[in-house]
XYZ file of C-alpha atoms in Angstrom:
133
model
C 89.848 6.136 29.334
C 91.358 2.708 28.680
C 87.933 1.134 28.040
C 87.274 3.601 25.219
C 90.542 2.640 23.566
C 89.632 -1.058 23.821
C 86.169 -0.376 22.401
C 87.569 1.732 19.539
C 90.183 -0.864 18.600
C 87.655 -3.685 18.851
C 85.127 -1.735 16.794
C 87.648 -1.116 14.053
C 88.567 -4.798 13.987
C 84.927 -5.888 13.922
C 84.092 -3.526 11.072
C 87.005 -4.841 9.001
C 85.967 -8.457 9.676
C 82.388 -7.666 8.638
C 83.656 -6.071 5.416
C 85.831 -9.117 4.644
C 82.842 -11.427 5.025
C 80.813 -9.097 2.788
C 83.449 -9.619 0.047
C 82.597 -13.319 -0.055
C 79.646 -12.910 -2.422
C 77.442 -15.979 -2.428
C 74.306 -14.656 -4.119
C 72.741 -11.337 -5.038
C 69.229 -12.566 -4.248
C 69.612 -13.284 -0.520
C 71.822 -11.501 2.057
C 73.626 -14.640 3.247
C 76.700 -12.632 4.295
C 74.810 -10.522 6.818
C 72.930 -13.554 8.105
C 76.187 -15.476 8.620
C 77.845 -12.452 10.233
C 75.031 -11.948 12.720
C 74.733 -15.651 13.593
C 78.506 -15.934 14.140
C 78.352 -12.797 16.280
C 75.591 -14.269 18.459
C 77.553 -17.484 18.965
C 80.854 -15.782 19.756
C 79.241 -13.209 22.057
C 77.545 -15.766 24.284
C 80.567 -18.082 24.254
C 82.939 -15.252 25.152
C 80.758 -13.631 27.811
C 80.008 -16.943 29.512
C 83.666 -17.957 29.570
C 84.948 -14.528 30.560
C 82.498 -14.132 33.429
C 82.759 -17.655 34.808
C 86.237 -18.880 34.073
C 88.769 -16.699 32.308
C 90.066 -13.672 34.136
C 89.697 -10.745 31.785
C 89.408 -7.109 32.707
C 86.067 -5.348 32.344
C 87.716 -2.939 29.887
C 88.982 -5.756 27.674
C 85.586 -7.473 27.869
C 83.956 -4.249 26.630
C 86.504 -4.114 23.819
C 85.444 -7.552 22.626
C 81.688 -7.318 23.238
C 80.808 -3.691 22.489
C 83.752 -3.000 20.198
C 84.685 -6.089 18.190
C 81.322 -7.860 18.141
C 79.341 -4.618 18.006
C 81.380 -3.554 14.985
C 81.108 -7.010 13.451
C 77.364 -7.647 13.708
C 74.885 -5.338 12.090
C 71.228 -4.912 12.917
C 70.854 -1.867 10.664
C 72.036 -3.817 7.619
C 69.633 -6.635 8.496
C 66.766 -4.115 8.563
C 67.823 -2.466 5.288
C 68.208 -5.793 3.507
C 64.845 -7.030 4.783
C 63.123 -3.879 3.543
C 64.959 -4.124 0.209
C 63.783 -7.700 -0.306
C 60.170 -6.722 0.369
C 60.321 -3.585 -1.785
C 61.948 -5.418 -4.693
C 59.093 -7.908 -4.888
C 60.906 -10.733 -3.108
C 58.469 -10.881 -0.231
C 58.943 -14.604 0.367
C 62.720 -14.222 0.649
C 62.204 -11.169 2.841
C 59.978 -13.167 5.162
C 62.466 -16.045 5.319
C 65.295 -13.644 6.116
C 63.208 -11.755 8.683
C 62.343 -14.975 10.528
C 65.621 -16.854 10.031
C 67.948 -14.156 11.364
C 66.611 -13.927 14.933
C 65.837 -17.655 15.155
C 69.306 -18.670 14.007
C 70.836 -15.943 16.171
C 69.077 -17.226 19.266
C 70.046 -20.811 18.411
C 73.673 -19.762 17.912
C 73.591 -17.859 21.198
C 72.230 -20.911 22.974
C 74.919 -23.117 21.417
C 77.644 -20.646 22.398
C 76.463 -20.582 26.000
C 76.041 -24.356 26.117
C 79.533 -24.917 24.703
C 81.047 -22.469 27.174
C 79.316 -24.169 30.092
C 80.460 -27.579 28.873
C 84.053 -26.336 28.594
C 83.868 -24.805 32.063
C 82.548 -28.046 33.523
C 85.161 -30.144 31.747
C 88.014 -27.888 32.829
C 86.697 -27.716 36.398
C 86.558 -31.523 36.557
C 90.051 -31.708 35.124
C 91.402 -29.440 37.857
C 89.992 -31.821 40.455
C 91.700 -34.764 38.797
C 88.414 -36.355 37.752
C 88.875 -36.108 34.013
């Protein structure tokens, strides 16, 4: 039961964070807010999961609250799909194509960077515990 509470609280927090980023209107022509939200989500997810599984002791329930709840509520694949379709249907096919390609590529790059940073932190902290830093 506790995991569902963590997921619900995380989901509520993630949805509010996503809405706050949506309020920062950069342009009406390109969905920068959703792109930024999804790329940040990819980075934070891989950073958090790598650290929480390899170094930081965190309960499985709390981990679900952050990953499924907070980051699941924060990132938004359905909005990405709707905005891509809207760009194509509105005659902005080139922008639609850029958005369609940029979102997964930047998401994967952010995920890689999150994992790499987490592994670097783990290595640095592990060396520090041995007195080698």
